[in-house]
Tab-separated table of C-alpha atoms in Angstrom:
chain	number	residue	atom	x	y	z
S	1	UNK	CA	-101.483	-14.504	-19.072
S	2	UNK	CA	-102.526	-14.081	-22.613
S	3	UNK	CA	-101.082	-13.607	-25.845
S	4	UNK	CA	-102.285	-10.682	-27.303
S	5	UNK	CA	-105.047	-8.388	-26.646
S	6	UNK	CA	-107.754	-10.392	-27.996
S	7	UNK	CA	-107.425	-13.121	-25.481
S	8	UNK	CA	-108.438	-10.325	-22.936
S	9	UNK	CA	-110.873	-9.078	-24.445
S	10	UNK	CA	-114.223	-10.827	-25.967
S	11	UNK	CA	-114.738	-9.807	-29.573
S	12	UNK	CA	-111.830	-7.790	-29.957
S	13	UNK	CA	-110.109	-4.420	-29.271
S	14	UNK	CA	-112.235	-2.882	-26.807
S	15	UNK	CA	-115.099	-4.043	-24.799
S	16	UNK	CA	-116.171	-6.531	-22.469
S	17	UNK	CA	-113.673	-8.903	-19.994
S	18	UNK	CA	-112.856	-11.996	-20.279
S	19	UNK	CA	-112.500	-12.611	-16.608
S	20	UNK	CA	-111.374	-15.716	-16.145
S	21	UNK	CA	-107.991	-13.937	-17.192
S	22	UNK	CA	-108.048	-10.859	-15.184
S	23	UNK	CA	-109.512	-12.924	-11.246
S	24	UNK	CA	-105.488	-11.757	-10.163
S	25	UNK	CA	-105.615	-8.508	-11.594
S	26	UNK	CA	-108.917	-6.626	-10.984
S	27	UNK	CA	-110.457	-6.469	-7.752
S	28	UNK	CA	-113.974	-7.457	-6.783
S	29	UNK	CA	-116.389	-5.378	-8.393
S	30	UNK	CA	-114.009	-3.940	-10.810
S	31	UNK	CA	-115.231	-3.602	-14.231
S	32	UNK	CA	-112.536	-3.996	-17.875
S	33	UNK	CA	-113.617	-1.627	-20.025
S	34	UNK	CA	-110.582	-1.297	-22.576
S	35	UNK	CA	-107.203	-3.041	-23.304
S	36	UNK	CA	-104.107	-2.186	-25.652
S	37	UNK	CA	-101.049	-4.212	-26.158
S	38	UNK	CA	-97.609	-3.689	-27.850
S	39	UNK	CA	-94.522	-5.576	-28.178
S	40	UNK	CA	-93.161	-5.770	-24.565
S	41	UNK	CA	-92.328	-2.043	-23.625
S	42	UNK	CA	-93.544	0.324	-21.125
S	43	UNK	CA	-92.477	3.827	-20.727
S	44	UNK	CA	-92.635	5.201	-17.040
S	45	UNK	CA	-91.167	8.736	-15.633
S	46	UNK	CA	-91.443	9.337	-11.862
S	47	UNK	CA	-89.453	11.910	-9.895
S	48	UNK	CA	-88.531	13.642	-13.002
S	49	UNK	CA	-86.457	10.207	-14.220
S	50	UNK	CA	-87.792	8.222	-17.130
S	51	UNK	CA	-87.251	4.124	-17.257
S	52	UNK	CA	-88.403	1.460	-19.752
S	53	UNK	CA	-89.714	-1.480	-18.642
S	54	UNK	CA	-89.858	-4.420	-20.615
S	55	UNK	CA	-91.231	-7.872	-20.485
S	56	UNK	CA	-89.042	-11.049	-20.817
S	57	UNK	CA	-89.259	-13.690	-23.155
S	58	UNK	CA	-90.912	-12.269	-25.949
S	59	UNK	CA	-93.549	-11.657	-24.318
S	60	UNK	CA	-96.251	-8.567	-24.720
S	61	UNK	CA	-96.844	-6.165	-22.416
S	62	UNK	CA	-101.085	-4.717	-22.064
S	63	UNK	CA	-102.262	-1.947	-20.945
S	64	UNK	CA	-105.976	-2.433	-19.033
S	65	UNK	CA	-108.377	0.420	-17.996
S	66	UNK	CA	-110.869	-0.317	-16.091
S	67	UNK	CA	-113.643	1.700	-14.336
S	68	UNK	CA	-111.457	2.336	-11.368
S	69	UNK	CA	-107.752	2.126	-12.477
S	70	UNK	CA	-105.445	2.332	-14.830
S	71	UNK	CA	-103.118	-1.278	-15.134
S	72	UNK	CA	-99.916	-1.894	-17.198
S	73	UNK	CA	-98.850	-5.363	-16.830
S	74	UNK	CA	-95.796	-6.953	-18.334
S	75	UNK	CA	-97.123	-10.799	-20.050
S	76	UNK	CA	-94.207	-12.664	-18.220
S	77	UNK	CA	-95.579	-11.626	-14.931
S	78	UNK	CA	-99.110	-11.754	-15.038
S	79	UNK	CA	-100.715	-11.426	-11.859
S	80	UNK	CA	-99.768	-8.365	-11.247
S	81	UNK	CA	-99.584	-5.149	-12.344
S	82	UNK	CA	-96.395	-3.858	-12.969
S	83	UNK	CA	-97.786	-0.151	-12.224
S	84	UNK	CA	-101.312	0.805	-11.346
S	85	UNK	CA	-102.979	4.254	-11.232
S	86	UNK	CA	-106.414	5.027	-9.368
S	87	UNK	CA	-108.222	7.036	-11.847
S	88	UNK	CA	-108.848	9.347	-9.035
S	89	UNK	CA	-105.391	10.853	-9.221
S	90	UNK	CA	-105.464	11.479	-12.896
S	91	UNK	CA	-103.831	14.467	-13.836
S	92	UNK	CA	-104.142	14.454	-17.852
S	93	UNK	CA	-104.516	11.776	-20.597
S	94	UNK	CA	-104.062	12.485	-24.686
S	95	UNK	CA	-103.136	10.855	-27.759
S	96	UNK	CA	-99.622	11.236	-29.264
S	97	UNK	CA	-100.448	11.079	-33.059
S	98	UNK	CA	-97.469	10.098	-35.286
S	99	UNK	CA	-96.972	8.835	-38.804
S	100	UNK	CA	-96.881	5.268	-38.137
S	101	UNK	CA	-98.097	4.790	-34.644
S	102	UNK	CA	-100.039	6.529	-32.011
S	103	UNK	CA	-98.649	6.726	-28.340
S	104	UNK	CA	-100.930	6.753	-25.210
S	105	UNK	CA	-99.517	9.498	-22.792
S	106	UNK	CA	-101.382	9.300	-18.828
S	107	UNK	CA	-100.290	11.664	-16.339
S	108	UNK	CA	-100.845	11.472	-12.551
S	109	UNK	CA	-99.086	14.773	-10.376
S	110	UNK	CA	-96.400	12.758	-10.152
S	111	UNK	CA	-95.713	9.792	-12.099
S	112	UNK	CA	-96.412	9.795	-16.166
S	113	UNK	CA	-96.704	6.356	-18.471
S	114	UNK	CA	-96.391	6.620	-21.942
S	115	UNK	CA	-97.513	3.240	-24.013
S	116	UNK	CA	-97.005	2.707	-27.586
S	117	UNK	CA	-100.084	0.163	-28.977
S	118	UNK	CA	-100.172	-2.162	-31.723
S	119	UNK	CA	-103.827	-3.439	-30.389
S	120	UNK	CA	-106.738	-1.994	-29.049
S	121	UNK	CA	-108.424	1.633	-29.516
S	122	UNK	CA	-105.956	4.418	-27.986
S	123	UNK	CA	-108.486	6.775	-28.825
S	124	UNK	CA	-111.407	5.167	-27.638
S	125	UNK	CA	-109.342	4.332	-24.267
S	126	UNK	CA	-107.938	7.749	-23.819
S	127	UNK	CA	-111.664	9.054	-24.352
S	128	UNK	CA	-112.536	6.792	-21.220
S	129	UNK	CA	-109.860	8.067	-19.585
S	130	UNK	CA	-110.266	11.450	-19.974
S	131	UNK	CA	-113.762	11.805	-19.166
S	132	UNK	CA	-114.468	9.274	-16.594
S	133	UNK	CA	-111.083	10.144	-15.070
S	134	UNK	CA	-112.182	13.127	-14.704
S	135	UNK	CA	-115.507	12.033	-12.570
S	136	UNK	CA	-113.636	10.200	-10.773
S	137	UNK	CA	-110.863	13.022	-10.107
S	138	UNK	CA	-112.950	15.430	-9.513
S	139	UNK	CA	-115.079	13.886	-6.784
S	140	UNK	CA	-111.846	12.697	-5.314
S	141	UNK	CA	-110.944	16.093	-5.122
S	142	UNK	CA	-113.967	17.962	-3.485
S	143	UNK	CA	-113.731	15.156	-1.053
S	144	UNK	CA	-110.477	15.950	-0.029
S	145	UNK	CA	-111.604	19.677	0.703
S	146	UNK	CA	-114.655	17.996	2.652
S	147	UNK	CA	-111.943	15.919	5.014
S	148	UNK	CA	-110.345	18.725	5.215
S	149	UNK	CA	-113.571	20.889	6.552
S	150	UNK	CA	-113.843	17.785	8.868
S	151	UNK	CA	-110.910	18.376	10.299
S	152	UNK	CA	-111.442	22.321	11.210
S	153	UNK	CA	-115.017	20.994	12.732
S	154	UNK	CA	-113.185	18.831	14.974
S	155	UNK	CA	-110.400	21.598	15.726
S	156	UNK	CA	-113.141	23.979	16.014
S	157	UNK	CA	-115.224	22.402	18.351
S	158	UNK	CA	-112.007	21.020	20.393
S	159	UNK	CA	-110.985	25.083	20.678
S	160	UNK	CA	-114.459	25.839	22.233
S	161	UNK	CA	-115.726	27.906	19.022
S	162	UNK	CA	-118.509	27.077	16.408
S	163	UNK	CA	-117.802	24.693	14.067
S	164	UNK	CA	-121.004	24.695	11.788
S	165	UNK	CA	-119.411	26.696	9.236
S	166	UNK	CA	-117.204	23.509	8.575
S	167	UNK	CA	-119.765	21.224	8.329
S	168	UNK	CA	-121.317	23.227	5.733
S	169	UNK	CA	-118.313	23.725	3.736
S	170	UNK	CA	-118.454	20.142	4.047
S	171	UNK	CA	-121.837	19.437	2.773
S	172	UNK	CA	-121.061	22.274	-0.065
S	173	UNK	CA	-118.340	19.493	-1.556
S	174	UNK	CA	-120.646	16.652	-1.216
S	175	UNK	CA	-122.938	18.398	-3.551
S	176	UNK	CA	-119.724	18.904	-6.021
S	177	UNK	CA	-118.573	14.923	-5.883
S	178	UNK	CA	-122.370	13.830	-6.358
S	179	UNK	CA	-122.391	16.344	-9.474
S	180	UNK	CA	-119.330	14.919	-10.779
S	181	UNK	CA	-120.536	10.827	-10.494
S	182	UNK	CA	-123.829	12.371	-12.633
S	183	UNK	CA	-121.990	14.483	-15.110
S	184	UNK	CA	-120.912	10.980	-17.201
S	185	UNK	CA	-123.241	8.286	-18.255
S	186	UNK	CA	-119.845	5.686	-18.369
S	187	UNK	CA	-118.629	6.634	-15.296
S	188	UNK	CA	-119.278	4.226	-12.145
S	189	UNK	CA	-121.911	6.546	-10.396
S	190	UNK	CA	-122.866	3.569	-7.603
S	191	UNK	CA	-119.269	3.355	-7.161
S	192	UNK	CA	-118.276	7.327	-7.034
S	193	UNK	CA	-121.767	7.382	-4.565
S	194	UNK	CA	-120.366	4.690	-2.259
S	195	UNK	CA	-116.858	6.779	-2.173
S	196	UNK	CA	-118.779	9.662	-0.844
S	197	UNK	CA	-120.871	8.039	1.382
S	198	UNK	CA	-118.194	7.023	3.275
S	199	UNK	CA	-117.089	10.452	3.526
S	200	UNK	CA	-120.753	11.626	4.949
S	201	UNK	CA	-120.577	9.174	7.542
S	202	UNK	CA	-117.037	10.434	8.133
S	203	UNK	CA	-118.588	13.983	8.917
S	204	UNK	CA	-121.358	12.526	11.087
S	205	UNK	CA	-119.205	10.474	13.240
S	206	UNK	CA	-116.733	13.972	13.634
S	207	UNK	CA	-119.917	15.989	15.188
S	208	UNK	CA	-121.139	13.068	17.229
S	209	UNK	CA	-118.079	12.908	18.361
S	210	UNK	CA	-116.443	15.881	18.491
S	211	UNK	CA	-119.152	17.501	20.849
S	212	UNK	CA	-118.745	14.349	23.321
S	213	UNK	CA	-115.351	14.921	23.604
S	214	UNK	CA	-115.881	18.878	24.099
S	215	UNK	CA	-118.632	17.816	26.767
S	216	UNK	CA	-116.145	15.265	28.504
S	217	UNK	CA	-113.153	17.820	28.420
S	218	UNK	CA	-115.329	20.619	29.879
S	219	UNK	CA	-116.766	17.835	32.785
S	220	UNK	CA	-112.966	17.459	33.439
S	221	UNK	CA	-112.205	21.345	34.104
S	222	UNK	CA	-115.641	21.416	36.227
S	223	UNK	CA	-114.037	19.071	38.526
S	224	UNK	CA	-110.721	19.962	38.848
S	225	UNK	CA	-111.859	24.062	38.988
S	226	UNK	CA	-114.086	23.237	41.542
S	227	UNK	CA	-111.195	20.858	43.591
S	228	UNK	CA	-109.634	24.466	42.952
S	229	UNK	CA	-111.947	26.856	44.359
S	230	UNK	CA	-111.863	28.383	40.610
S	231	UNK	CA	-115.885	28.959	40.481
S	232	UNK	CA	-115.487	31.539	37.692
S	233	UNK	CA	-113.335	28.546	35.789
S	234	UNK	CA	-115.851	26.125	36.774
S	235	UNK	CA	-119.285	27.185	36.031
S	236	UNK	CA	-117.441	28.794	32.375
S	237	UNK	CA	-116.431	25.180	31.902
S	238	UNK	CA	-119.826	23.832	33.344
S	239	UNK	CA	-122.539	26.058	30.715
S	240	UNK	CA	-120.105	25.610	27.907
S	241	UNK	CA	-119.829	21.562	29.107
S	242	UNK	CA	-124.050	21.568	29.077
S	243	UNK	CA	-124.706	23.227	26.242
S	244	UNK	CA	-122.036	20.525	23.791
S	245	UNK	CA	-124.443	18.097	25.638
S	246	UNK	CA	-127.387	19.715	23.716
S	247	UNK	CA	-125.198	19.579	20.810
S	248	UNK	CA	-124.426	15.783	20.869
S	249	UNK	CA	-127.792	15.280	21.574
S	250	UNK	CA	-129.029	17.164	18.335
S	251	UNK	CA	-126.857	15.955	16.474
S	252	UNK	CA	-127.414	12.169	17.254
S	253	UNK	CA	-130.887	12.505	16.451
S	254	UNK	CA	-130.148	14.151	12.858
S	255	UNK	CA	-127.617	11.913	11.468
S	256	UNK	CA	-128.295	8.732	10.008
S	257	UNK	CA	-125.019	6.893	11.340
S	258	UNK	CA	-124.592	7.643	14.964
S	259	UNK	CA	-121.006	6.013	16.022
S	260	UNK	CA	-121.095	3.074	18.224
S	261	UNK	CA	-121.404	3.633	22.231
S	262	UNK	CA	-122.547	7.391	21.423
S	263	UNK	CA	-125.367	6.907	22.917
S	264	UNK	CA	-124.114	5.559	26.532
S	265	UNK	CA	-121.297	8.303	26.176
S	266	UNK	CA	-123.971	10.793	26.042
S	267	UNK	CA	-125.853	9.600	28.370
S	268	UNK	CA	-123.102	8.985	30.874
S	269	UNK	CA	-121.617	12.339	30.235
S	270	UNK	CA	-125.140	14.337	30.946
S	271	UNK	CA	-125.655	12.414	34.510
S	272	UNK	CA	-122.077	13.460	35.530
S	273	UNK	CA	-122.758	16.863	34.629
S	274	UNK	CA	-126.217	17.168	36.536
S	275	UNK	CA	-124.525	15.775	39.371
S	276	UNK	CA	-122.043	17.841	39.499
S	277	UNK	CA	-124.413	21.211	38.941
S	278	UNK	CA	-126.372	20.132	41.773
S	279	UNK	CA	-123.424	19.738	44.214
S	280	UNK	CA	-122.409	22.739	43.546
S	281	UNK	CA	-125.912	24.646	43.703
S	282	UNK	CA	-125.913	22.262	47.104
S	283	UNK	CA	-122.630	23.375	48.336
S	284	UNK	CA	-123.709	27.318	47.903
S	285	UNK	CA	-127.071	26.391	49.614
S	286	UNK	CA	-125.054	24.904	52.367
S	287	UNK	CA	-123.307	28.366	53.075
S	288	UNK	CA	-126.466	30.250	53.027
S	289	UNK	CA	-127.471	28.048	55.813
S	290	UNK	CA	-124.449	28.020	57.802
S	291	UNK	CA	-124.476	32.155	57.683
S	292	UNK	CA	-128.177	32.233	58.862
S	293	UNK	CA	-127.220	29.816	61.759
S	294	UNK	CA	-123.982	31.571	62.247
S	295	UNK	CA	-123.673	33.380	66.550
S	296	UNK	CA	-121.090	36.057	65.098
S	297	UNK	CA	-120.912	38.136	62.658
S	298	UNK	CA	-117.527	37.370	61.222
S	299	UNK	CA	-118.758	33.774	60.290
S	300	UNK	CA	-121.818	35.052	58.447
S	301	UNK	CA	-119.863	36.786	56.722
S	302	UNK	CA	-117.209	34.032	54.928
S	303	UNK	CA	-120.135	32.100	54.381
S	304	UNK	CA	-122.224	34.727	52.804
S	305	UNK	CA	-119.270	35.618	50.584
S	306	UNK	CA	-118.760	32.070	50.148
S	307	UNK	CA	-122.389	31.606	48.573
S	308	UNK	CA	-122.212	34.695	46.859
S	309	UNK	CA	-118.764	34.156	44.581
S	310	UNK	CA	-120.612	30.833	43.512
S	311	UNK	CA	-123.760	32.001	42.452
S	312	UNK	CA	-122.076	35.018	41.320
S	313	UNK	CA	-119.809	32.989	39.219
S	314	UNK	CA	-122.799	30.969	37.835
S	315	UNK	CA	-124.909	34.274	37.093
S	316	UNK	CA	-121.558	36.148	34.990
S	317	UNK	CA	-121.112	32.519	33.075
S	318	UNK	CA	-124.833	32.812	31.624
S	319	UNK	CA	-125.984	29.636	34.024
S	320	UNK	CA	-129.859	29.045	32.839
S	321	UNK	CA	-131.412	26.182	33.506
S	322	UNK	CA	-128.984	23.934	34.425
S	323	UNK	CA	-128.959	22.069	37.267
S	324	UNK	CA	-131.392	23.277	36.840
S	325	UNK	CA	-131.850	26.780	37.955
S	326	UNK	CA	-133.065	29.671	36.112
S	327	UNK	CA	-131.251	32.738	35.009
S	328	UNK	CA	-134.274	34.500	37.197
S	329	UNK	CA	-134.105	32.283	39.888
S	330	UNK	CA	-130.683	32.126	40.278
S	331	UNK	CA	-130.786	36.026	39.831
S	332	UNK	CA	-133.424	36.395	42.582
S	333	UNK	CA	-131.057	33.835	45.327
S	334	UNK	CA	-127.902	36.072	44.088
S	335	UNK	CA	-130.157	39.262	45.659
S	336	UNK	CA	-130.865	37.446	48.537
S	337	UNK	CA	-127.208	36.804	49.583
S	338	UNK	CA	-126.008	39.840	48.562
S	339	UNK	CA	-128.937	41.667	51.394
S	340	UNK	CA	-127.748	38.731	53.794
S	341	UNK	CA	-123.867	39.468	53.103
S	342	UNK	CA	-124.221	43.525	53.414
S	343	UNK	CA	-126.281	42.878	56.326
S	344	UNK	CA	-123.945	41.058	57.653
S	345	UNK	CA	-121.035	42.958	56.827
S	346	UNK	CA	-122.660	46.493	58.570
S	347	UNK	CA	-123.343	44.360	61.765
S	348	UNK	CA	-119.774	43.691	61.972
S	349	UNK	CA	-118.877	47.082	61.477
S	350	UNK	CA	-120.799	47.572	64.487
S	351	UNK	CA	-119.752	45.205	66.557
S	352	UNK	CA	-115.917	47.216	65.770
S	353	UNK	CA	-117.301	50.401	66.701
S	354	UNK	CA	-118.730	49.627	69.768
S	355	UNK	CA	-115.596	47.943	70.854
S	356	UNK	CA	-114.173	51.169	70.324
S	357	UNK	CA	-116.830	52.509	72.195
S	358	UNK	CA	-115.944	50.809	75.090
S	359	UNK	CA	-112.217	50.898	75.489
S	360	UNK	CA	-110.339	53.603	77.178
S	361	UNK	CA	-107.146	53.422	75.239
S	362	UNK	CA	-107.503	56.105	72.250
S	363	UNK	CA	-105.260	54.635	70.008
S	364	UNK	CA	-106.956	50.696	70.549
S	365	UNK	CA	-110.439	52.888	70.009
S	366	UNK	CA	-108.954	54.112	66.856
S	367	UNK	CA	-107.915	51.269	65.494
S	368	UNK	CA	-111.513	49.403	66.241
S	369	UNK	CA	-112.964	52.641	64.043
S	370	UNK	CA	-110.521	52.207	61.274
S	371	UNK	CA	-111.286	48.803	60.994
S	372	UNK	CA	-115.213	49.344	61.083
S	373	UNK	CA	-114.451	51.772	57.882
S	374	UNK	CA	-112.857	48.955	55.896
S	375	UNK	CA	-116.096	46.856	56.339
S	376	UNK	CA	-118.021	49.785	55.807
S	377	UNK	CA	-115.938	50.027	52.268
S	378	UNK	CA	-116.330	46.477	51.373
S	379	UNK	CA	-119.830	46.618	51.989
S	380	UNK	CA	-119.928	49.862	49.611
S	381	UNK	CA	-118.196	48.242	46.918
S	382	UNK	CA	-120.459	45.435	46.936
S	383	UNK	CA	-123.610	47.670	46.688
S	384	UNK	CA	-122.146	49.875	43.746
S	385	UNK	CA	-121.337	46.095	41.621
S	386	UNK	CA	-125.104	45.002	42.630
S	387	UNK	CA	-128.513	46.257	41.878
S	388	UNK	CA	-131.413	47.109	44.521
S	389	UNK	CA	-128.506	48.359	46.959
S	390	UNK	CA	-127.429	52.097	47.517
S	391	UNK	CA	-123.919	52.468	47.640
S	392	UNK	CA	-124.110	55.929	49.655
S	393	UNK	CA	-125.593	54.536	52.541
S	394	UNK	CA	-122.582	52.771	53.302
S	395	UNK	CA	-120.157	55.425	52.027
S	396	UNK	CA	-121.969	57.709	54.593
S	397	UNK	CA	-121.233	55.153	57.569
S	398	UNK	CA	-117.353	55.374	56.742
S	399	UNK	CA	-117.469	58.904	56.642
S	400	UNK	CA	-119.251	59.192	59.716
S	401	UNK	CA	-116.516	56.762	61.666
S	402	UNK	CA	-113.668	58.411	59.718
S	403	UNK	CA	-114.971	61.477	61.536
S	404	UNK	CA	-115.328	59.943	64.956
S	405	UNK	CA	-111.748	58.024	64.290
S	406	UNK	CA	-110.131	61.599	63.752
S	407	UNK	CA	-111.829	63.178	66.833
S	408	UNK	CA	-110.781	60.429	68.794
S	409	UNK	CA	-106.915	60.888	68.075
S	410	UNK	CA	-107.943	64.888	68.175
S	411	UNK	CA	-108.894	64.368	71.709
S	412	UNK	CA	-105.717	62.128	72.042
S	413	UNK	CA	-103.233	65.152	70.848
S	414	UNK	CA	-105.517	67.580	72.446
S	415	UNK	CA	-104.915	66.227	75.938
């Protein structure tokens, strides 16, 4: 490759590359900005177990730093390094000072070289080491805590809760790795900024995408709830589905790389969702209808407690403007069933006790009145759970037939 250090390196011990040597080594971009050079040997611990390697031949063996890495190559095998280390997992570097020599010690969290020069600066080298190591380190390190906020915004949103707190936590170690590319004037900074940026775009692909996929997930459950007759399960799932639409959408417009086919996911996502709002606001409207039309009172009835446990279920999930109906709109439709159901209910209850009325049998009467008390409950209940209605109107109509059930079985006994 070259027989000392000098043939690497222009002028002498330290400086600039002479890269017709180094087009195997160094990758595109990568800048030589010392090189040292013994006899041949190369001292290399990993796992707690030191080796030495040493070149063949006579030949030397160099040690390169560059403004990325680390390189010790062996001179009999030149085109590649015989161990490499990214000078973003730099641990420690220092000078071992002795008598007759000084020994370059640099320490990753696992592996450690040791390399004994007879060429080059080891000081000036370690100095580069140590401090733009560090830049380097350091932003690789605050950008390992920002992947790792990433990942708790996607888990976040995924679970249903907020996730913002992650994407500033996030942002916060940004700020750190930009500090560190500034903090040396020899470190790379347009290199340490394009290792970041990456990262950023990382973070604004994860909430693009993360709130599609909590949008598409929450679509899913709408459907099959609704397959299900699970309303309460289905309008939950459709609010929290809408409002990860807003998300997405907000979020699209404020980053600067929006991920490819985001846009038609979005889009795609938000006319499913409509549609599927509407049928079910359709579907409730549908009952209403078929309870107004309805010839007896029994039929009213399912469907006016058919309409009511959907819009109910859409009120208690915080439904507002979707669809879109408003919270006061859909309020005002949830009154009008409710006064459609009760009425419907006490007309029943009628119907029962003039059937009981009419018979001659006391105990068939009886059981007509009991049964025109257990409407007259359910229609109670419902009053007390709703506003606008009084519940002791009819608690007062099942006393009254309790009374006139008792009599009845009074006269029964009696006679």
């Amino acid at each position: 490759m070259f027989d000392r250090v000098n043939d690497a390196i222009s002028g002498g011990g330290s400086g600039d590359a002479d890269a017709e040597h180094l087009d195997d080594l160094l990758r595109d971009g990568e800048q030589l900005q010392h090189a040292l050079a013994n006899d041949g040997t190369i001292e290399h611990t990993e796992d707690g177990r030191t080796t030495t390697i040493e070149s063949g031949g006579g030949h030397g063996a160099f040690m390169l730093v560059t403004d990325e890495r680390v390189l010790w190559v062996l001179g009999d095998q030149p085109d590649e390094p015989e161990i490499a280390f990214e000078l973003t997992r730099l641990q420690t570097s220092h000078v071992r000072k002795g008598l007759l020599n000084s020994k370059l010690e640099v320490q990753t969290y696992d592996e450690t070289v040791v390399f004994d020069p007879d060429e080059g600066d080891a000081e000036a080298a370690e100095d580069y080491i140590s401090n733009v190591g560090s830049s380097w380190a350091d932003m690789s390190s605050a950008l390992s805590q920002a992947r790792d906020a990433i990942a708790a915004y996607e888990d976040a949103c995924e679970r249903g809760d907020d996730p913002n707190q992650h994407a500033l936590a996030a942002r916060s170690q940004f700020s750190q790795a930009r500090r560190a590319a500034t903090r040396e004037d020899r470190a790379p900074e347009e290199k340490i900024r394009a290792e970041i940026q990456e990262v950023v775009e990382e973070l604004a692909h994860a909430r693009v995408t993360s709130w599609l996929d909590r949008a598409e997930s929450r679509y899913e459950t709408v459907e099959s709830a609704l397959d299900e007759g699970r309303y309460g399960d289905a309008c939950e799932a459709y609010v929290d589905a809408a409002e990860a639409v807003e998300e997405a959408s907000d979020v699209i417009d404020d980053v600067d790389d929006v991920p490819e086919g985001a846009a038609e996911r979005l889009e795609a996502v938000e006319a499913d969702l409509r549609e599927a709002g509407e049928r079910f606001l359709d579907d409730a409207a549908g009952r209403c209808e078929t309870a107004l039309d309805a010839k007896e009172a029994t039929v009213a009835v399912d469907a006016w407690e058919e309409a009511f446990d959907r819009y109910r279920a859409a009120a208690d999930a915080g439904w507002n403007g979707h669809a879109p109906v408003s919270e006061d709109a859909l309020e005002y439709q949830l009154s009008w069933v409710t006064a459609g159901l009760l009425e419907a209910m006490s007309a029943h209850a009628a119907a029962l006790e003039r059937e009981g009325d009419e018979t001659d049998d006391s105990d068939e009467a009886g059981d007509y009145y009991e049964d025109a008390e257990a409407w007259f409950e359910r229609a109670r209940d419902l009053a007390d759970e709703r506003p606008h209605h009084d519940p002791d109107d009819y608690e007062a109509e099942r006393d009254r037939l309790e009374e006139k059930r008792l009599e009845s079985a009074g006269w029964e006994f009696g006679g």
